[in-house]
Coordinates of C-alpha atoms and ligand atoms in Angstrom, one line a residue:
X1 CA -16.3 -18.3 7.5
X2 CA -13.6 -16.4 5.3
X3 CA -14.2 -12.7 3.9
X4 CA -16.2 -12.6 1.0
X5 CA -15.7 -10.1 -1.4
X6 CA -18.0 -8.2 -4.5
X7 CA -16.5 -8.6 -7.6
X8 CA -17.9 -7.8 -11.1
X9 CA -21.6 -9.5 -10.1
X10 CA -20.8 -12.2 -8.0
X11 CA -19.5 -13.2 -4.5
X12 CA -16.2 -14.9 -4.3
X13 CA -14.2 -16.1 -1.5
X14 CA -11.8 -12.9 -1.1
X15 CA -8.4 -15.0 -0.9
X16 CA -9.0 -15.8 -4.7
X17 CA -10.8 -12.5 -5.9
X18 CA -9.3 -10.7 -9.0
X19 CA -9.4 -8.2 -11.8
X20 CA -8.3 -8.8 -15.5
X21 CA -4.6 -7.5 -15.9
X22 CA -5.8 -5.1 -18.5
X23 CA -8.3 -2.9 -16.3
X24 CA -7.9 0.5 -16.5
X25 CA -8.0 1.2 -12.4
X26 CA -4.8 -1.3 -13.0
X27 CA -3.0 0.4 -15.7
X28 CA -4.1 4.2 -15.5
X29 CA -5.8 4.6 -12.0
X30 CA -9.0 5.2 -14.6
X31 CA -11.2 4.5 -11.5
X32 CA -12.7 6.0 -8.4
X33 CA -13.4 4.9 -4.9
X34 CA -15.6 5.0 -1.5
X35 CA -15.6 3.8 1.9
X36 CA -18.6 3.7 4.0
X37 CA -18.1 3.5 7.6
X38 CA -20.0 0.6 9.2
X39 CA -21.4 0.8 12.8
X40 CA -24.3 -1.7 14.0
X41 CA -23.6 -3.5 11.2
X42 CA -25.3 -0.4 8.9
X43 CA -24.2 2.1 6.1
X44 CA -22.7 5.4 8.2
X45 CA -24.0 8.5 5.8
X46 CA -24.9 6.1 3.0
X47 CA -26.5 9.5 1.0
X48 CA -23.8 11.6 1.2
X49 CA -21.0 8.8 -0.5
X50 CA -23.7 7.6 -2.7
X51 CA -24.0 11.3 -4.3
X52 CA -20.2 11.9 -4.0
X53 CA -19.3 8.8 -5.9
X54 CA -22.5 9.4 -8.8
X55 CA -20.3 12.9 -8.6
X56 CA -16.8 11.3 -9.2
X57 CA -18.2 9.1 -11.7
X58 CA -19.7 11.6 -13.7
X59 CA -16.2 13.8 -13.7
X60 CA -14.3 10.9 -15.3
X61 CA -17.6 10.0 -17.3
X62 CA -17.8 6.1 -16.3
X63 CA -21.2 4.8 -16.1
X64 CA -22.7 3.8 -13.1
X65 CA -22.4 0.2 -12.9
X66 CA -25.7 -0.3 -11.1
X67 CA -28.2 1.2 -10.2
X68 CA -28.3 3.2 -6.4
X69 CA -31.2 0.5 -5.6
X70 CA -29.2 -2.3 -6.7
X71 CA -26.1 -1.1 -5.0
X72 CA -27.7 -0.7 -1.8
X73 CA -28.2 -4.1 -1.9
X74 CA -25.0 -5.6 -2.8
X75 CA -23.4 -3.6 -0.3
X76 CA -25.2 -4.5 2.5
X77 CA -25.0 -7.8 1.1
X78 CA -21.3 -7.8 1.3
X79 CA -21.8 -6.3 4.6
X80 CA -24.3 -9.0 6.1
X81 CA -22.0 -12.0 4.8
X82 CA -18.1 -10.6 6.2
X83 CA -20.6 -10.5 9.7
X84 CA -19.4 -7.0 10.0
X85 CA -20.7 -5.2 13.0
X86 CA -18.4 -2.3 13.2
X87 CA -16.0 -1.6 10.5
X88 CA -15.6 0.1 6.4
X89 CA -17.2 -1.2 3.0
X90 CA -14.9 -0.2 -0.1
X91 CA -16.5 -0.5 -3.1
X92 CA -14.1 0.4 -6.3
X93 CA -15.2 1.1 -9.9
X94 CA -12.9 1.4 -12.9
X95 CA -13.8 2.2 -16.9
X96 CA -13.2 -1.1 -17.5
X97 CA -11.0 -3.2 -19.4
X98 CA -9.7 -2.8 -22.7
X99 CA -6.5 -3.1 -24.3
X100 CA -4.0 -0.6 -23.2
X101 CA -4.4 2.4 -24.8
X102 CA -4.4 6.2 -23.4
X103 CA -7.9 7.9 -24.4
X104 CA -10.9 6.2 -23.6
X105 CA -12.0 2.9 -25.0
X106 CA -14.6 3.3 -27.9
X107 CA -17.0 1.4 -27.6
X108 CA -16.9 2.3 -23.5
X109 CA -16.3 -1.3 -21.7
X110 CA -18.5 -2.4 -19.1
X111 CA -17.5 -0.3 -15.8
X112 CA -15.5 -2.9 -13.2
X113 CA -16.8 -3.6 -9.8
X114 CA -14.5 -4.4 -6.8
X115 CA -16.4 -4.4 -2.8
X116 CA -15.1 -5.2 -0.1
X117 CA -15.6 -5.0 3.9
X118 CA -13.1 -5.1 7.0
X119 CA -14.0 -5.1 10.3
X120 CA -12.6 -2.9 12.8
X121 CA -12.0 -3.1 16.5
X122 CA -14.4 -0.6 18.5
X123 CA -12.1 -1.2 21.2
X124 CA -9.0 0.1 19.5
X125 CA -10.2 2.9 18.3
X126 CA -12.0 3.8 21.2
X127 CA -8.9 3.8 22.5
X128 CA -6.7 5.5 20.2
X129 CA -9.5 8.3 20.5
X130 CA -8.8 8.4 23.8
X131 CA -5.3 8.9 23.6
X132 CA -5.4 11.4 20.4
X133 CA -2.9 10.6 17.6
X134 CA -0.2 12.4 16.0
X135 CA 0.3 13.8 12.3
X136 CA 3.4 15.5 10.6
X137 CA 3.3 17.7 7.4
X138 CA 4.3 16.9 4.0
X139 CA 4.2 19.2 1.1
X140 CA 1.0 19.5 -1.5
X141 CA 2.3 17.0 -4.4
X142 CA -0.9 16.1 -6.1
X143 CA -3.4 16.9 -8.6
X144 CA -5.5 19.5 -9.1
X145 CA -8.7 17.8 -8.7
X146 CA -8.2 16.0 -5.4
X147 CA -12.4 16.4 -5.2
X148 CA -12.9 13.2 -7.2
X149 CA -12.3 10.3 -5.3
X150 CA -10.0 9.0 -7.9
X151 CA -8.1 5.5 -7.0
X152 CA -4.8 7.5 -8.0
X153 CA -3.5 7.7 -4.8
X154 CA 0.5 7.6 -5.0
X155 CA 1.4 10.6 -3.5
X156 CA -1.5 9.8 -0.5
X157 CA 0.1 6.5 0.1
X158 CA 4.2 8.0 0.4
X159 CA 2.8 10.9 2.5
X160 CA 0.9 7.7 4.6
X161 CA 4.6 5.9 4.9
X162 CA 6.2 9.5 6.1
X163 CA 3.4 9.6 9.0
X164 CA 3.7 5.7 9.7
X165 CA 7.5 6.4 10.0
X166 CA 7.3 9.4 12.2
X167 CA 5.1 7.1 14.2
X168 CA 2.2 9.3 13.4
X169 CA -1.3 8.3 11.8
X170 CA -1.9 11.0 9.3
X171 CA -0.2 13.1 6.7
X172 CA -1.2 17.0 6.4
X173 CA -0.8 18.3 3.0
X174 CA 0.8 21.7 3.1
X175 CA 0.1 23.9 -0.3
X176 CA 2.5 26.4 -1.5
X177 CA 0.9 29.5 0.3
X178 CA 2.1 27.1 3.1
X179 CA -1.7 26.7 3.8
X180 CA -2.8 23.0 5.5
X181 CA -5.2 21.3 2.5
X182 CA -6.4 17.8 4.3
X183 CA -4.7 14.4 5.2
X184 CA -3.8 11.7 2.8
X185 CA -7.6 10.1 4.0
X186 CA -8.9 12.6 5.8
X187 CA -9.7 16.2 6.2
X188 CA -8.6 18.6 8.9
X189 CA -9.7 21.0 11.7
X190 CA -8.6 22.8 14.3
X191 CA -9.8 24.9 17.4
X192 CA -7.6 28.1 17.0
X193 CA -6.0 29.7 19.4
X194 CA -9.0 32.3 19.6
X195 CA -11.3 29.0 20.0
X196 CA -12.6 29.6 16.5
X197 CA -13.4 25.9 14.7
X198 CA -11.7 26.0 11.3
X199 CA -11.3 23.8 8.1
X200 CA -11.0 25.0 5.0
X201 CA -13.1 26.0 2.3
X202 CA -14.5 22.9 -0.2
X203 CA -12.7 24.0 -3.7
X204 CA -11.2 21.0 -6.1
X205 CA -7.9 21.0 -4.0
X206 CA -9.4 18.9 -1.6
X207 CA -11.7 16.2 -1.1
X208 CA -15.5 17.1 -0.2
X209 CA -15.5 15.1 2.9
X210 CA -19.1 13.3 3.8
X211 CA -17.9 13.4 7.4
X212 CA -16.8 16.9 7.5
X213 CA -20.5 17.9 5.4
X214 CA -22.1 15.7 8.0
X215 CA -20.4 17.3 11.2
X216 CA -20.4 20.9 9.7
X217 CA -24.5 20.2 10.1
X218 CA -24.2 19.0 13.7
X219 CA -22.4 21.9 14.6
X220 CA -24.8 24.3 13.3
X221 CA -26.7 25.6 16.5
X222 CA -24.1 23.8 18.7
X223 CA -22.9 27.6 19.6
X224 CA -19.3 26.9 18.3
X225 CA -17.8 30.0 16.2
X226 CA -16.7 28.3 13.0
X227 CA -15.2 29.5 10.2
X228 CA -14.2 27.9 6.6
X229 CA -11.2 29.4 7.0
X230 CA -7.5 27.3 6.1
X231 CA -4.6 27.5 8.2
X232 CA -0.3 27.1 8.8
X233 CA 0.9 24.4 10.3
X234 CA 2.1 27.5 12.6
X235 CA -1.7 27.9 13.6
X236 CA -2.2 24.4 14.2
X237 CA 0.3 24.0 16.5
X238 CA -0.3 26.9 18.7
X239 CA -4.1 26.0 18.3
X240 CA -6.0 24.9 21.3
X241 CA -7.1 21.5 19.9
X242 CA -6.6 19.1 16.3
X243 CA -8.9 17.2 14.9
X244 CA -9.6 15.0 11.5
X245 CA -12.7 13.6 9.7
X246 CA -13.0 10.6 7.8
X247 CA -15.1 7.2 7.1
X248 CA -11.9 5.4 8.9
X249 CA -11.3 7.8 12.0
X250 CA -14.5 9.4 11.9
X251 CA -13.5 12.5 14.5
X252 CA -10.2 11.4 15.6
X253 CA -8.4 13.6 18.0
X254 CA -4.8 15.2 17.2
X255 CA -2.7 15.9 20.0
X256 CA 1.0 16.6 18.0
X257 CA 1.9 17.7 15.2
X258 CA 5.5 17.6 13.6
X259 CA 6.4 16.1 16.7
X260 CA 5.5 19.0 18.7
X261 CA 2.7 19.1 21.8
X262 CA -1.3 20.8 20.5
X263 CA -2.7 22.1 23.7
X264 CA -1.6 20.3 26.7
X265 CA -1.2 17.0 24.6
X266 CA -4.0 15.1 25.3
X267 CA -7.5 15.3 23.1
X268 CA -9.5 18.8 23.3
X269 CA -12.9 19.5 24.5
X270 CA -14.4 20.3 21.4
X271 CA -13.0 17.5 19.3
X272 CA -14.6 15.0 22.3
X273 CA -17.6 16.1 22.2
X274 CA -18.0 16.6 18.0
X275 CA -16.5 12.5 17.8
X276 CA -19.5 12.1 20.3
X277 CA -21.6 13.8 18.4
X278 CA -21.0 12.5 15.4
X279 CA -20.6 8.8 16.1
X280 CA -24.7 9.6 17.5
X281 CA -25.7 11.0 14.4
X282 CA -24.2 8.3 12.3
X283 CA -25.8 4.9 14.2
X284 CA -29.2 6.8 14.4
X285 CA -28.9 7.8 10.3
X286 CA -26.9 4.5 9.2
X287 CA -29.3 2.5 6.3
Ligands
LIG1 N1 -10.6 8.7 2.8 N2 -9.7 13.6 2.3 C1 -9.2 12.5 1.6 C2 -8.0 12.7 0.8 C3 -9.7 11.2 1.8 O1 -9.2 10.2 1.2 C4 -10.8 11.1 2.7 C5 -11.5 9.7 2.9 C6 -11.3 12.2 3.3 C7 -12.5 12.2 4.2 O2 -13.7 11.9 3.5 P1 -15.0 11.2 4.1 O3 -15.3 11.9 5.3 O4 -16.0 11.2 3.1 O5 -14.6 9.7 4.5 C8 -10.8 13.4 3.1 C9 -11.1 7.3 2.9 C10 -11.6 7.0 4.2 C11 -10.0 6.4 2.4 O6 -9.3 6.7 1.5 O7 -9.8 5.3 3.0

């Protein structure tokens, strides 16, 4: 059986699914996204991207198109008929469509609806966690409200190409104080050269990560110092370990940066045992 995807109320076979030319995700990115991580064939921290996206919705003020209920339900739906075991659910919602035209549409059209699910190979990224990957830096070239999970994603996806090209997986944004923000999809941490664990503070410049919120939890009574505290690229490189967060690496281990050795090259205690940690708390909480 092919991949089915969601799209505006019904299932359709994902080879011939489509928007209308005129939606606003189309024309204006007028539209925000999330990605659930699947594992066992479940929802990884269905709460915490259900509130985030009710959250980005009510920044741009598009109505929910559904209820949570309902939307529980479609997704697993679209879930249970890809057969996904382990992989990601994106689901997509724009204002709608309506002739082109800047402000918003009066009357407000009916919200779109795009979901769709991959599956991923536990295998391969098992492995790649094994192995750690790289990242390089890139300048801070977006918008100042990089906490809604807008579908405007241009500069994400050039500072994606950069990484792909440097042969690494992820992009660090770098902001003009020269302070790391997060990843083009992800956020990021690392164990300083004092052993402090350190990402930086949640303020509109970056995304409010579900996985990072979720691990930041775990580690609370772990004994690890921690600090919401950003850092150089300088620091990250002479830090003991690198790691990022994210429905699509979950903890993913980063063993170079720019090209140049973190630690001894290979993935870091800490970052082992928080994937670990994680990837537990996820298949026990997944709905
Ligand atoms: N990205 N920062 C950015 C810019 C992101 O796009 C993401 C997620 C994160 C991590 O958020 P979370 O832990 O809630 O997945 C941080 C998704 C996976 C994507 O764009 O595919």
């Amino acid at each position: 059986m092919g991949r089915i995807a969601y799209v505006n109320g019904r299932f359709v076979r994902h080879a011939e699914a489509a928007v209308h030319i005129e939606d606003r995700g189309y024309q204006f990115s007028d539209g925000v996204y999330e990605v659930w991580a699947v594992l066992d064939g479940k929802l990884a921290d269905s709460a915490g991207h259900f509130a985030r996206l009710k959250r980005s919705l009510g920044e741009l003020r598009i109505p929910a198109p559904m209820s949570d209920a309902a939307l529980k339900i479609v997704l697993a739906e679209t879930v249970r008929k890809n057969r996904i075991r382990e992989g990601l659910v994106y689901l997509q919602v724009t204002r709608g469509v309506a002739p082109r035209d800047h402000p918003f549409p009066d009357p407000p059209p009916v919200p779109a609806i795009v979901i769709t699910a991959k599956a991923v190979d536990p295998a391969i990224a098992k492995q790649r966690a094994q192995k750690g990957a790289a990242v390089v830096t890139t300048p801070e070239n977006r918008w100042g409200r990089c906490d809604i999970k807008t579908v405007s994603l241009l500069p994400n996806v050039l500072a994606k190409q950069k990484a792909k090209e440097a042969g690494a997986v992820e992009a660090w944004f770098v902001d003009d104080l020269g302070l790391v923000t997060e990843g083009a999809s992800s956020n990021a941490w690392i164990v300083d050269a004092a052993g402090v664990l350190r990402t930086r503070d949640i303020q509109a410049n970056i995304l409010r990560g579900v996985t990072r919120a979720s691990l930041l939890a775990l580690i609370d009574g772990l004994g690890v110092t921690f600090e919401e505290r950003p850092f150089t690229p300088a620091e990250a490189k002479s830090a003991k370990e690198a790691f990022i967060t994210g429905a699509g690496t979950l903890v993913l281990p980063i063993v170079r940066i720019d090209g140049a050795n973190v630690g001894n090259g290979a993935p870091g205690p800490v970052a082992k045992r928080l994937r670990h940690l994680y990837i537990e708390h996820a298949r026990r909480g997944a709905d």
